Short mmCIF file of C-alpha atoms and ligand atoms in Angstrom, two decimals:
data_model
loop_
_atom_site.label_atom_id
_atom_site.label_comp_id
_atom_site.label_asym_id
_atom_site.label_seq_id
_atom_site.Cartn_x
_atom_site.Cartn_y
_atom_site.Cartn_z
CA MET A 1 141.61 4.90 -23.35
CA LEU A 2 142.44 7.94 -21.55
CA LEU A 3 139.00 8.02 -19.92
CA LEU A 4 139.62 4.50 -19.13
CA PHE A 5 142.87 5.05 -17.69
CA ALA A 6 141.81 7.87 -15.35
CA SER A 7 138.77 5.76 -13.73
CA THR A 8 141.42 3.37 -12.82
CA VAL A 9 143.61 5.44 -11.41
CA ASN A 10 141.31 8.06 -9.60
CA PRO A 11 139.05 6.38 -7.14
CA VAL A 12 136.87 9.57 -7.30
CA PHE A 13 135.93 9.06 -11.10
CA GLY A 14 132.22 8.36 -11.03
CA LEU A 15 131.34 8.77 -7.34
CA LYS A 16 128.19 10.20 -6.93
CA LYS A 17 127.59 13.04 -4.13
CA CYS A 18 126.59 11.75 -0.98
CA ASN A 19 123.61 14.68 0.11
CA PHE A 20 124.55 14.15 3.59
CA PRO A 21 120.99 15.68 5.54
CA ALA A 22 123.14 15.85 9.01
CA ILE A 23 126.14 16.08 10.33
CA PHE A 24 127.05 15.23 14.38
CA ASN A 25 130.15 16.36 15.28
CA PHE A 26 132.28 15.76 17.97
CA GLY A 27 135.70 17.61 19.18
CA ASP A 28 136.97 20.45 21.33
CA SER A 29 137.40 24.43 20.54
CA ASN A 30 138.48 23.85 17.03
CA SER A 31 134.92 22.67 16.51
CA ASP A 32 133.07 24.17 19.11
CA THR A 33 130.06 26.03 17.75
CA GLY A 34 128.59 26.83 21.26
CA GLY A 35 128.69 24.18 23.56
CA LEU A 36 130.82 25.45 26.54
CA SER A 37 129.40 28.84 26.04
CA ALA A 38 125.75 27.26 26.48
CA THR A 39 127.02 25.83 29.68
CA SER A 40 128.03 29.29 31.36
CA LEU A 41 131.50 27.36 32.31
CA LYS A 42 133.39 29.71 29.88
CA THR A 43 131.93 31.99 27.47
CA PRO A 44 133.88 34.08 24.72
CA THR A 45 133.31 38.01 24.94
CA PRO A 46 133.81 40.71 22.38
CA PRO A 47 135.98 41.18 20.45
CA TYR A 48 135.29 36.72 19.89
CA GLY A 49 133.04 36.73 16.75
CA GLU A 50 133.26 40.00 15.21
CA THR A 51 134.15 39.32 11.95
CA TYR A 52 131.51 37.82 11.07
CA PHE A 53 128.44 37.34 13.49
CA HIS A 54 129.42 41.13 14.64
CA LYS A 55 129.16 39.64 18.26
CA PRO A 56 130.35 36.92 20.63
CA ALA A 57 128.72 33.60 18.86
CA GLY A 58 129.86 30.89 21.11
CA ARG A 59 133.10 30.15 19.05
CA PHE A 60 136.57 30.78 19.54
CA SER A 61 137.68 32.86 16.84
CA ASP A 62 136.72 36.03 14.96
CA GLY A 63 134.25 34.29 12.87
CA ARG A 64 133.51 31.34 11.64
CA LEU A 65 135.31 27.68 12.29
CA MET A 66 136.01 24.79 9.78
CA MET A 67 133.02 23.11 11.05
CA ASP A 68 130.85 26.39 9.65
CA PHE A 69 132.60 26.18 6.37
CA MET A 70 131.63 22.36 6.18
CA ALA A 71 127.97 22.47 7.27
CA LYS A 72 127.69 25.84 4.41
CA SER A 73 129.40 23.84 1.49
CA LEU A 74 127.09 20.48 2.30
CA GLY A 75 124.01 22.75 2.04
CA LEU A 76 123.35 22.63 6.12
CA PRO A 77 122.47 25.30 8.50
CA TYR A 78 125.80 26.07 10.54
CA LEU A 79 125.61 23.24 13.55
CA THR A 80 123.85 23.72 16.97
CA ALA A 81 125.28 22.94 19.98
CA TYR A 82 123.76 20.00 21.67
CA LEU A 83 123.73 21.74 24.85
CA ASP A 84 122.23 24.78 23.74
CA SER A 85 118.65 25.40 25.51
CA LEU A 86 117.44 28.16 23.79
CA GLY A 87 115.75 28.47 20.35
CA THR A 88 117.69 25.52 18.80
CA ASN A 89 117.15 23.69 15.93
CA PHE A 90 118.67 20.15 15.36
CA THR A 91 116.74 19.38 12.25
CA HIS A 92 120.31 18.93 10.62
CA GLY A 93 122.35 17.62 12.97
CA ALA A 94 123.91 18.51 16.63
CA ASN A 95 127.52 19.59 17.50
CA PHE A 96 128.76 17.62 20.71
CA ALA A 97 132.17 19.62 20.60
CA THR A 98 133.24 21.76 23.44
CA TYR A 99 136.25 24.21 23.75
CA ALA A 100 139.17 22.39 25.93
CA SER A 101 137.76 18.85 25.45
CA THR A 102 139.86 15.99 25.49
CA ILE A 103 139.64 12.36 24.43
CA ARG A 104 140.80 10.62 27.74
CA LEU A 105 139.26 11.71 31.28
CA PRO A 106 141.05 15.02 32.25
CA THR A 107 142.60 15.40 35.61
CA SER A 108 141.93 18.81 35.37
CA ILE A 109 138.58 20.17 34.96
CA ILE A 110 136.77 23.71 34.27
CA PRO A 111 135.66 25.95 36.13
CA ALA A 112 138.72 25.04 39.13
CA GLY A 113 141.09 23.49 36.01
CA THR A 114 141.33 23.55 32.68
CA TYR A 115 139.89 20.96 30.55
CA SER A 116 136.21 20.38 29.67
CA PRO A 117 134.21 17.84 31.82
CA ILE A 118 132.79 17.06 28.70
CA TYR A 119 135.44 14.96 26.98
CA LEU A 120 134.69 12.40 24.46
CA ASP A 121 132.95 9.89 26.49
CA VAL A 122 130.81 12.13 27.67
CA GLU A 123 129.98 13.64 24.02
CA TYR A 124 129.61 10.09 22.84
CA SER A 125 126.96 9.28 25.89
CA GLU A 126 125.40 12.95 24.79
CA PHE A 127 124.92 11.67 21.46
CA VAL A 128 123.19 8.35 22.40
CA GLN A 129 120.71 10.52 24.43
CA PHE A 130 120.12 12.60 21.19
CA LYS A 131 119.45 10.09 19.20
CA PHE A 132 117.07 8.30 21.34
CA ARG A 133 115.07 11.22 23.06
CA SER A 134 115.12 13.24 19.55
CA GLN A 135 113.08 9.84 18.32
CA VAL A 136 110.94 10.00 20.91
CA LEU A 137 109.98 13.60 20.87
CA ARG A 138 109.31 13.46 17.24
CA GLN A 139 106.71 11.17 17.59
CA LYS A 140 105.02 13.71 19.64
CA GLY A 141 104.88 15.13 16.34
CA GLY A 142 103.77 19.34 16.12
CA ILE A 143 106.72 21.90 16.60
CA TYR A 144 109.17 18.80 17.27
CA ALA A 145 109.13 17.34 13.66
CA TYR A 146 110.44 20.51 12.49
CA LEU A 147 113.19 20.56 15.13
CA LEU A 148 114.58 17.64 15.21
CA PRO A 149 116.16 15.18 12.87
CA LYS A 150 114.38 12.34 10.82
CA GLY A 151 115.37 9.03 11.80
CA TYR A 152 116.61 7.85 8.62
CA TYR A 153 119.03 10.96 8.99
CA PHE A 154 121.34 9.08 11.36
CA PRO A 155 122.29 6.13 9.24
CA LYS A 156 123.22 8.76 6.35
CA ALA A 157 124.94 11.61 8.31
CA LEU A 158 128.30 12.76 8.36
CA TYR A 159 130.11 12.07 11.62
CA THR A 160 132.82 14.45 12.19
CA PHE A 161 135.96 14.68 14.64
CA ASP A 162 138.67 17.04 15.57
CA ILE A 163 139.95 16.17 19.05
CA GLY A 164 143.43 15.14 20.55
CA GLN A 165 145.09 18.46 20.80
CA ASN A 166 144.17 19.20 24.29
CA ASP A 167 145.22 15.47 25.18
CA LEU A 168 148.82 16.53 24.15
CA ALA A 169 148.35 20.00 25.95
CA GLU A 170 147.45 18.77 29.21
CA GLY A 171 150.68 16.61 29.33
CA ILE A 172 152.84 18.96 27.96
CA LEU A 173 151.37 22.17 29.91
CA GLY A 174 151.41 19.91 33.25
CA ASP A 175 154.11 18.13 34.51
CA MET A 176 155.08 15.37 31.64
CA THR A 177 157.93 15.62 29.47
CA ILE A 178 157.57 15.11 25.75
CA GLU A 179 158.63 11.71 26.15
CA GLU A 180 156.29 10.66 28.90
CA VAL A 181 153.43 12.21 26.89
CA SER A 182 154.44 10.04 23.93
CA VAL A 183 153.93 7.07 25.69
CA TYR A 184 150.55 7.63 26.54
CA ILE A 185 149.66 8.47 22.81
CA PRO A 186 148.88 4.90 22.06
CA ASP A 187 146.28 4.88 24.82
CA ILE A 188 144.38 8.20 23.69
CA VAL A 189 144.59 6.64 20.05
CA ASN A 190 143.07 3.85 21.45
CA LYS A 191 139.74 5.49 23.60
CA PHE A 192 139.33 7.66 20.22
CA SER A 193 138.98 4.34 18.13
CA ILE A 194 136.20 2.70 20.48
CA ASN A 195 134.26 5.75 20.40
CA VAL A 196 134.34 5.21 16.69
CA LYS A 197 133.45 1.98 16.85
CA ASN A 198 130.50 2.82 19.70
CA ILE A 199 129.20 5.59 17.31
CA TYR A 200 129.48 2.65 14.27
CA ASN A 201 127.55 0.42 16.13
CA LEU A 202 124.48 2.67 16.57
CA GLY A 203 124.51 2.59 13.17
CA ALA A 204 126.80 5.90 11.70
CA ARG A 205 128.61 5.15 8.23
CA SER A 206 130.25 8.01 7.13
CA PHE A 207 133.14 9.68 9.14
CA TRP A 208 135.61 12.24 8.39
CA ILE A 209 138.34 12.61 10.93
CA HIS A 210 140.68 15.36 11.21
CA ASN A 211 144.24 14.58 12.76
CA THR A 212 145.80 17.20 15.07
CA GLY A 213 147.54 20.71 14.12
CA PRO A 214 151.09 21.74 14.61
CA ILE A 215 150.54 22.74 17.82
CA GLY A 216 154.24 23.71 18.38
CA CYS A 217 153.79 26.98 15.95
CA LEU A 218 150.56 28.20 18.53
CA PRO A 219 151.43 31.49 20.56
CA LEU A 220 150.68 29.24 23.81
CA ILE A 221 153.59 26.50 23.11
CA LEU A 222 156.03 29.08 22.05
CA THR A 223 155.52 31.54 24.87
CA THR A 224 155.27 28.66 27.59
CA PHE A 225 158.61 27.27 26.00
CA LEU A 226 160.75 29.95 24.66
CA SER A 227 163.85 28.18 24.67
CA ALA A 228 162.67 25.26 22.86
CA GLN A 229 163.81 24.08 19.82
CA ARG A 230 162.94 26.21 16.86
CA ASP A 231 162.42 24.75 13.02
CA SER A 232 162.97 26.87 10.05
CA TYR A 233 159.37 28.91 10.23
CA GLY A 234 160.14 29.47 13.71
CA CYS A 235 157.67 26.74 15.39
CA ALA A 236 158.69 24.92 18.22
CA LYS A 237 159.90 21.79 16.81
CA PRO A 238 159.52 19.25 19.71
CA TYR A 239 155.96 20.10 20.13
CA ASN A 240 155.50 19.48 16.55
CA ASP A 241 157.33 15.99 16.71
CA VAL A 242 154.85 15.13 19.23
CA ALA A 243 151.45 16.12 17.10
CA GLN A 244 152.99 14.18 14.48
CA TYR A 245 153.47 10.89 16.71
CA PHE A 246 149.88 11.71 17.46
CA ASN A 247 148.71 11.49 13.76
CA HIS A 248 150.85 8.54 12.91
CA LYS A 249 149.36 6.42 15.87
CA LEU A 250 145.85 8.21 14.41
CA LYS A 251 146.32 6.84 10.86
CA GLU A 252 147.45 3.44 12.14
CA ALA A 253 144.59 3.22 14.16
CA ILE A 254 142.37 4.36 10.92
CA VAL A 255 143.63 1.41 8.99
CA GLN A 256 142.60 -0.87 11.94
CA LEU A 257 139.13 0.86 12.13
CA ARG A 258 138.28 0.10 8.39
CA LYS A 259 138.77 -3.72 9.04
CA ASP A 260 136.68 -3.55 12.24
CA LEU A 261 134.10 -1.79 10.44
CA PRO A 262 133.75 -3.25 7.24
CA LEU A 263 130.82 -1.11 6.17
CA ALA A 264 132.04 2.40 7.29
CA ALA A 265 133.45 5.08 5.17
CA ILE A 266 136.56 6.31 7.08
CA THR A 267 138.33 9.63 5.75
CA TYR A 268 141.32 10.83 7.49
CA VAL A 269 142.05 14.47 6.93
CA ASP A 270 145.57 15.77 6.82
CA ILE A 271 144.71 19.18 8.73
CA TYR A 272 148.56 19.36 10.11
CA SER A 273 149.76 19.79 6.66
CA VAL A 274 147.30 22.80 6.01
CA LYS A 275 148.02 24.36 8.84
CA TYR A 276 151.82 23.93 8.89
CA SER A 277 151.54 25.42 5.17
CA LEU A 278 150.21 28.72 6.47
CA TYR A 279 153.36 29.13 8.84
CA SER A 280 155.97 27.96 6.19
CA LYS A 281 154.51 30.05 3.42
CA PRO A 282 151.89 32.66 4.93
CA LYS A 283 153.14 35.26 2.37
CA GLU A 284 151.92 33.06 -0.52
CA TYR A 285 148.26 32.37 0.86
CA GLY A 286 147.63 36.26 1.67
CA PHE A 287 148.74 35.82 5.70
CA GLU A 288 151.33 37.59 7.67
CA LEU A 289 152.73 37.41 11.19
CA PRO A 290 151.37 33.50 11.56
CA LEU A 291 153.32 33.01 14.94
CA ILE A 292 151.80 36.23 16.68
CA ALA A 293 148.56 36.35 18.30
CA CYS A 294 146.22 38.84 16.46
CA CYS A 295 144.25 39.51 20.12
CA GLY A 296 146.41 39.22 23.20
CA TYR A 297 149.06 40.82 25.13
CA GLY A 298 152.72 40.71 25.88
CA GLY A 299 156.20 39.22 24.73
CA ILE A 300 157.58 38.55 21.50
CA TYR A 301 154.20 36.35 20.14
CA ASN A 302 151.61 38.78 21.89
CA TYR A 303 150.49 36.56 24.17
CA SER A 304 150.23 35.61 27.85
CA SER A 305 148.69 33.04 29.45
CA SER A 306 147.20 34.94 32.19
CA ILE A 307 145.97 37.59 29.95
CA ASP A 308 142.45 36.31 27.81
CA CYS A 309 141.33 38.01 24.69
CA GLY A 310 138.90 40.47 25.44
CA ALA A 311 139.84 40.94 28.81
CA THR A 312 140.82 44.31 30.20
CA ILE A 313 144.32 44.92 32.23
CA THR A 314 145.66 47.69 33.95
CA VAL A 315 149.27 48.45 32.56
CA ASN A 316 151.01 51.29 34.60
CA GLY A 317 147.48 52.77 35.90
CA SER A 318 146.09 52.94 32.42
CA GLN A 319 143.25 50.49 31.31
CA ILE A 320 143.98 48.32 28.21
CA PHE A 321 141.28 46.55 26.07
CA VAL A 322 142.86 43.17 24.79
CA GLY A 323 141.17 43.71 21.31
CA SER A 324 141.55 42.75 18.09
CA CYS A 325 144.54 43.43 15.64
CA GLU A 326 143.76 45.70 12.81
CA ARG A 327 143.50 43.13 10.18
CA PRO A 328 142.68 39.75 11.46
CA SER A 329 141.68 38.98 7.68
CA VAL A 330 145.10 38.57 6.93
CA ARG A 331 146.43 36.79 10.36
CA VAL A 332 146.67 33.33 11.15
CA ASN A 333 146.27 33.07 14.94
CA TRP A 334 143.39 34.81 16.69
CA ASP A 335 143.85 34.43 20.43
CA GLY A 336 147.17 32.50 20.71
CA ILE A 337 145.71 29.09 20.68
CA HIS A 338 142.73 29.23 17.91
CA TYR A 339 142.59 30.22 14.25
CA THR A 340 141.16 33.20 12.85
CA GLU A 341 137.73 32.88 10.68
CA ALA A 342 140.28 33.76 7.38
CA ALA A 343 142.73 30.82 8.46
CA ASN A 344 139.96 28.62 9.43
CA LYS A 345 138.38 29.28 5.71
CA PHE A 346 141.55 28.64 4.06
CA ILE A 347 142.20 25.27 5.76
CA PHE A 348 138.51 24.59 4.82
CA ASP A 349 138.91 25.09 1.25
CA LYS A 350 142.36 22.83 0.82
CA ILE A 351 140.66 20.14 2.82
CA SER A 352 137.31 19.77 1.05
CA THR A 353 138.86 19.11 -2.12
CA GLY A 354 140.33 15.66 -0.50
CA ALA A 355 143.66 16.67 -1.52
CA PHE A 356 144.75 16.25 1.99
CA SER A 357 142.26 12.93 2.63
CA ASP A 358 143.01 9.10 2.54
CA PRO A 359 141.38 8.15 0.74
CA PRO A 360 141.63 11.10 -1.26
CA ILE A 361 137.72 12.09 -1.90
CA PRO A 362 136.03 15.34 -1.49
CA LEU A 363 134.04 15.86 1.32
CA LYS A 364 130.43 15.99 -0.93
CA MET A 365 131.63 11.99 -1.32
CA ALA A 366 132.59 10.95 2.00
CA CYS A 367 129.99 8.38 2.03
CA HIS A 368 131.81 5.80 -0.24
CA ASN A 369 133.48 2.79 1.04
CA ILE A 370 136.25 2.55 -1.31
C1 NAG B 1 114.71 24.22 11.78
O1 NAG B 1 115.47 24.30 10.64
C2 NAG B 1 115.01 23.59 9.40
C3 NAG B 1 116.06 23.40 8.55
O2 NAG B 1 116.34 25.02 8.02
C4 NAG B 1 113.49 24.01 8.90
O3 NAG B 1 113.07 23.63 7.81
C5 NAG B 1 112.89 23.90 9.84
O4 NAG B 1 111.46 25.03 9.80
C6 NAG B 1 113.22 24.90 11.08
N1 NAG B 1 112.43 24.85 12.55
C7 NAG B 1 111.47 25.73 12.82
C8 NAG B 1 110.66 25.40 14.04
O5 NAG B 1 111.82 26.79 12.24
C1 NAG B 2 155.48 51.31 32.44
O1 NAG B 2 156.27 52.40 32.49
C2 NAG B 2 157.71 52.07 32.87
C3 NAG B 2 158.23 53.46 33.53
O2 NAG B 2 157.72 54.66 32.67
C4 NAG B 2 157.92 52.38 31.41
O3 NAG B 2 159.73 51.65 31.43
C5 NAG B 2 157.50 50.77 30.89
O4 NAG B 2 157.75 50.64 29.42
C6 NAG B 2 155.85 51.18 31.16
N1 NAG B 2 155.37 49.70 30.53
C7 NAG B 2 154.26 49.76 29.21
C8 NAG B 2 153.82 48.24 29.06
O5 NAG B 2 154.29 50.72 28.95
C1 NAG B 3 148.39 42.41 19.70
O1 NAG B 3 147.00 42.85 20.49
C2 NAG B 3 146.57 43.62 20.67
C3 NAG B 3 145.46 43.59 21.82
O2 NAG B 3 145.93 43.78 23.30
C4 NAG B 3 146.48 44.14 19.11
O3 NAG B 3 145.93 45.34 19.37
C5 NAG B 3 147.72 44.16 18.58
O4 NAG B 3 147.28 44.75 16.95
C6 NAG B 3 148.10 42.61 18.53
N1 NAG B 3 149.50 42.95 17.77
C7 NAG B 3 149.75 42.34 16.57
C8 NAG B 3 150.84 42.57 15.92
O5 NAG B 3 149.07 41.64 16.06
#
């Protein structure tokens, strides 16, 4: 009787593991494993990468990203950036994410401006290229068969997304009020949906979509808006509210996508709540000073927008290297914008179980359309 009951209320009961043969990821610096770095438009320098790779590894963190923990837990190699032209092996997927990518075409573009030229539509076009050209090359045989995914991996792969934060940032840090940014959110989310549909139309079936995090808890936002209203944990409330509004619209869009794409398994993952718990209960999870950048300089949040982690600055005539804090393993924020490896691992461990997902199925089973 108990078992019967369990099988009716718990959708996970009896589901098989998916054995995803590959991952294709779309996103921004939260999941960039070397994309923008490969373009050389912006490359992380020491102390980036010091915790795990012991050298800069194209990631904007001291170590691994959620994306790395995800690949590892699925038994796959760390994802290679599509743009990486040296010694790359795409057998088990490719990563199209780049630092500062947006969903919509940004107006301010690196190197003259702030955001990545590789916004989501471009990431999608790269995927189209990759899917087609990888199969043409495989047919040549030889080494290519050991560097590129098999054709049948594409429909069986996991397609992951973590993007949207920079669309909010571009407005907020540009010349828009929060209200003006909110007006654009339905269009931002709509452009996201169009890309998901296009990828589905190329045969993708399993989608794992992260919502956006509590941007109002980042030293970047806290420093820029020193007088913005704070919540009980010290985060800038209006900026978290706008992130939550984006997430609300994203969730609505995903409900619609499930109707429009009947063969897709689409998992919405509430990254926001997991990240927020690092600010509301840091001690409980073994973290401290969550609002303070580990690698930064100045002000109450150890952050200034003009001084990057890894820079050498001159203060009162002496040179100071902006390096890592003493114990990044107990810190949440790495450089004012990005999370530490320790935080990324914490977040991944929480989301991989399905406890923060809709539907509530674990990562390993995210191919089931339930
Ligand atoms: C690429 O990686 C896959 C999986 O790790 C491996 O089986 C394959 O041999 C690698 N290719 C080359 C040319 O080393
Ligand atoms: C620079 O020197 C001035 C004068 O001695 C001092 O007041 C100030 O605190 C110093 N700044 C820093 C960052 O050390
Ligand atoms: C602030 O950043 C500096 C690097 O410039 C680091 O040495 C220091 O430990 C950081 N402060 C805190 C409280 O983490």
